[in-house]
PDB file of C-alpha atoms in Angstrom:
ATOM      1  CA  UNK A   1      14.703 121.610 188.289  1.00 47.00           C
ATOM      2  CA  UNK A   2      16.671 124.361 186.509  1.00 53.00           C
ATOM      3  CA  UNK A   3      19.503 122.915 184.234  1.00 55.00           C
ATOM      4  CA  UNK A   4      22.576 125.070 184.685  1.00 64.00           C
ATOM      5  CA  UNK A   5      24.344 124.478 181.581  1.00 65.00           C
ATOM      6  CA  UNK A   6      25.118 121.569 179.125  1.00 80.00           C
ATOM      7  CA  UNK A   7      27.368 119.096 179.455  1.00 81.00           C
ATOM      8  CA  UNK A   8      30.115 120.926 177.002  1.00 84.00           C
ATOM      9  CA  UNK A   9      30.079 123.742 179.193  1.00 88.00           C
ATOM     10  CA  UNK A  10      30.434 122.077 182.265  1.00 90.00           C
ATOM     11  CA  UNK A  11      33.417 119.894 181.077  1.00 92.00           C
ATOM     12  CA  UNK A  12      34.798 123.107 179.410  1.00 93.00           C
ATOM     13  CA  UNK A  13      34.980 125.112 183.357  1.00 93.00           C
ATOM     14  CA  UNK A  14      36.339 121.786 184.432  1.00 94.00           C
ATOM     15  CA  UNK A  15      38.972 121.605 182.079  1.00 95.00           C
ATOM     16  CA  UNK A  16      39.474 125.108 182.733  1.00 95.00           C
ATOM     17  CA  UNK A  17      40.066 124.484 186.834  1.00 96.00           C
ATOM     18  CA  UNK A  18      42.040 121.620 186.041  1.00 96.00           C
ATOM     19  CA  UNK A  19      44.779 123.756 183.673  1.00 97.00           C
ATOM     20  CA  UNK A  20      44.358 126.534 186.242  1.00 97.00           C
ATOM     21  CA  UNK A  21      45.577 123.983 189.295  1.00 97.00           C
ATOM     22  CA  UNK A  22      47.999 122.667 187.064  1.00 97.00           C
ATOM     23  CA  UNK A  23      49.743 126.090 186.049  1.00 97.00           C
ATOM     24  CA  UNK A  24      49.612 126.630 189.868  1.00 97.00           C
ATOM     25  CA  UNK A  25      51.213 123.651 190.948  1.00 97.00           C
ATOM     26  CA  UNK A  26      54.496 123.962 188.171  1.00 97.00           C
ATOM     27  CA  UNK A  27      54.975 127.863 189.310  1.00 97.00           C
ATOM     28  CA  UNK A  28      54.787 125.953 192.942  1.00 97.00           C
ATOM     29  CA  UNK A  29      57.002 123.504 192.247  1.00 97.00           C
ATOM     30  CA  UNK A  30      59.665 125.823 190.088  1.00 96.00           C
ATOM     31  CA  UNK A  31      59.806 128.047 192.998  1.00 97.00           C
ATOM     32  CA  UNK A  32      60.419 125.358 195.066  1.00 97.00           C
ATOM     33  CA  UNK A  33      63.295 124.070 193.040  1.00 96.00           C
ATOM     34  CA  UNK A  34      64.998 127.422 192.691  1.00 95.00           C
ATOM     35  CA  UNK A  35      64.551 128.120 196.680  1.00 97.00           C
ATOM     36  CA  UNK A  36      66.463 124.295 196.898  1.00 97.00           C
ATOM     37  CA  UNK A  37      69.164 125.789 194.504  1.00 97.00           C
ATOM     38  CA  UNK A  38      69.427 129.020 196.494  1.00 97.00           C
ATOM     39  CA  UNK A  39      69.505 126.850 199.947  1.00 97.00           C
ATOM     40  CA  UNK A  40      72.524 124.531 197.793  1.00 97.00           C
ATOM     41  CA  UNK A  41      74.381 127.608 197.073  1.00 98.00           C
ATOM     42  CA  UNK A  42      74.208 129.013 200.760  1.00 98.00           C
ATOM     43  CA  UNK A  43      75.058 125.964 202.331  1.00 98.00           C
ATOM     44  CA  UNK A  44      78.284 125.295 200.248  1.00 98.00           C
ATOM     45  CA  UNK A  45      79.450 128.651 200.228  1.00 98.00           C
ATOM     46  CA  UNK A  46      79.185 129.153 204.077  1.00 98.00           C
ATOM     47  CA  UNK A  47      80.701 125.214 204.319  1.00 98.00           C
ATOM     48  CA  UNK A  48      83.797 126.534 202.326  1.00 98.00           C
ATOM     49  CA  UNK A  49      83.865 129.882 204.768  1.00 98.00           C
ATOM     50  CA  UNK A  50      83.947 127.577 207.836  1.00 98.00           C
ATOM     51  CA  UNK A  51      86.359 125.364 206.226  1.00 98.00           C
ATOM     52  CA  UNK A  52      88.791 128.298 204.999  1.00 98.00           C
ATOM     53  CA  UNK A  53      88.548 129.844 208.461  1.00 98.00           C
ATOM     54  CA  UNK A  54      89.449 126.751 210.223  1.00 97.00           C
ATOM     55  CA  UNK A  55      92.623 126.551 207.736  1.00 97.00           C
ATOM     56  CA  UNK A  56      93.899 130.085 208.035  1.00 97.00           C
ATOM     57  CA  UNK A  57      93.601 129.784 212.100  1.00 96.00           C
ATOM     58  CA  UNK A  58      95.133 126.733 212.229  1.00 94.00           C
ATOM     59  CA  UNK A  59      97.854 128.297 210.101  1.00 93.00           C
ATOM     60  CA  UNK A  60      98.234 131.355 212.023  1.00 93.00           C
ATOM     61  CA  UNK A  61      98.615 129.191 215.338  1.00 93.00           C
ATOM     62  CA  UNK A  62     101.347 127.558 214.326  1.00 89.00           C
ATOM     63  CA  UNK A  63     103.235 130.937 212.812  1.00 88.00           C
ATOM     64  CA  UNK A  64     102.800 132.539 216.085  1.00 88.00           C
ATOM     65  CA  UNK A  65     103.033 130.282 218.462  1.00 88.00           C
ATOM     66  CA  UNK A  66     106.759 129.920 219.624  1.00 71.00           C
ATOM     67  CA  UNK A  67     108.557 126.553 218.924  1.00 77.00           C
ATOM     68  CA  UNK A  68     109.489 124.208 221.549  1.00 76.00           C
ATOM     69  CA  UNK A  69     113.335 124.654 222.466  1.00 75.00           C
ATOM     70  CA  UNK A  70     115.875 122.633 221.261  1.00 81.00           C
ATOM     71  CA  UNK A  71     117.894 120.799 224.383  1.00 81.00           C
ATOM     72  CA  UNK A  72     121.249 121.974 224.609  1.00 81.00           C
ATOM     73  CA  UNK A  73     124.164 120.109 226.888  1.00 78.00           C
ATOM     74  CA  UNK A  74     124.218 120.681 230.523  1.00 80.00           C
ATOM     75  CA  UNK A  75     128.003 120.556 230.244  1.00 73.00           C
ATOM     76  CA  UNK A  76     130.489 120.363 227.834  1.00 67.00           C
ATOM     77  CA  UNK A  77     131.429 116.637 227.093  1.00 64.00           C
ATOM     78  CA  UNK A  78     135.798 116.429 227.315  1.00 68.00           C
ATOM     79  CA  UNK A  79     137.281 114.053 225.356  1.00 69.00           C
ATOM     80  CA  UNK A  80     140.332 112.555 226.116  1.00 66.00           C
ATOM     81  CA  UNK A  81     142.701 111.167 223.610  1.00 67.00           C
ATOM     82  CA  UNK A  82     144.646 108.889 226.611  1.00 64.00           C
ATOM     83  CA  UNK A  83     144.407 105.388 227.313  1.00 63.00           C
ATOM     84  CA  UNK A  84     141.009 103.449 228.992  1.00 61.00           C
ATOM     85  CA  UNK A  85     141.553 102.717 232.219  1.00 63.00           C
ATOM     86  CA  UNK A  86     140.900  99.298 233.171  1.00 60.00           C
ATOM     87  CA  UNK A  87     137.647  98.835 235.064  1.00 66.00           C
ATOM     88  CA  UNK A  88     137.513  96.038 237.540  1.00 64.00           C
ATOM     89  CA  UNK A  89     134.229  94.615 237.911  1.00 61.00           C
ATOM     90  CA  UNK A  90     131.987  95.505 240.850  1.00 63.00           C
ATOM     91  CA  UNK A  91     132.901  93.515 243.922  1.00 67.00           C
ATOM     92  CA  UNK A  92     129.727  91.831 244.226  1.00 67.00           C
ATOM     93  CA  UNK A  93     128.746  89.497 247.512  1.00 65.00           C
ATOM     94  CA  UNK A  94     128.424  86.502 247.893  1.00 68.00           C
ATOM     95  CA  UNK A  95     125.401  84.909 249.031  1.00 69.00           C
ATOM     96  CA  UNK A  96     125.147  84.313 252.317  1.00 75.00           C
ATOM     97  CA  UNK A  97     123.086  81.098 254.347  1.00 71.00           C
ATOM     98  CA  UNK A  98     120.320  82.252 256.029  1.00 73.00           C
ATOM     99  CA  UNK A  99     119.571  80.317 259.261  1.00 68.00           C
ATOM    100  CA  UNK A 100     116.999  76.619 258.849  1.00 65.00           C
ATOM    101  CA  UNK A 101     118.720  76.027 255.353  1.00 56.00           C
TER     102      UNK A 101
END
């Protein structure tokens, strides 16, 4: 059987692979974290968009939109400075017997 190297080298290219995934798996994982960030930033400023929209329709509703009208009399109310005049109270019948009481 053919030996392929000693045991130094062998631990040396698998040292070697190991740094190599390593490196690969920060640059991974920083570029992750910065797309997150990016993704953060969009989100918020398109949130505050939506919200500012909503605020400056809302506002431009009401300055457009005509008020309701304010009730004004039918007729003009007369006061008179005389006396009251008495009321009598309602005439009001009396209660009559219906028939088997």
């Amino acid at each position: 059987m053919a030996v392929r190297g000693t045991r130094g080298a062998q631990r040396t290219r698998t040292d070697a692979e190991r740094a190599r995934l390593y490196a690969a798996r920060r640059q991974w994982n920083e570029k992750q974290g910065s797309r997150r960030r990016r993704d953060t930033v969009i989100a918020v400023i398109a949130g505050g968009l939506i919200v500012i929209g909503a605020v400056v329709s809302q506002t431009l509703h009401a300055q457009v939109t005509a008020p309701a009208p304010s009730p004004t009399p039918s007729a003009p109310v007369e006061t008179t400075t005389s006396s009251p005049v008495p009321t009598t109270p309602a005439s009001t019948p009396l209660p009559t017997q219906t028939p088997g009481e």
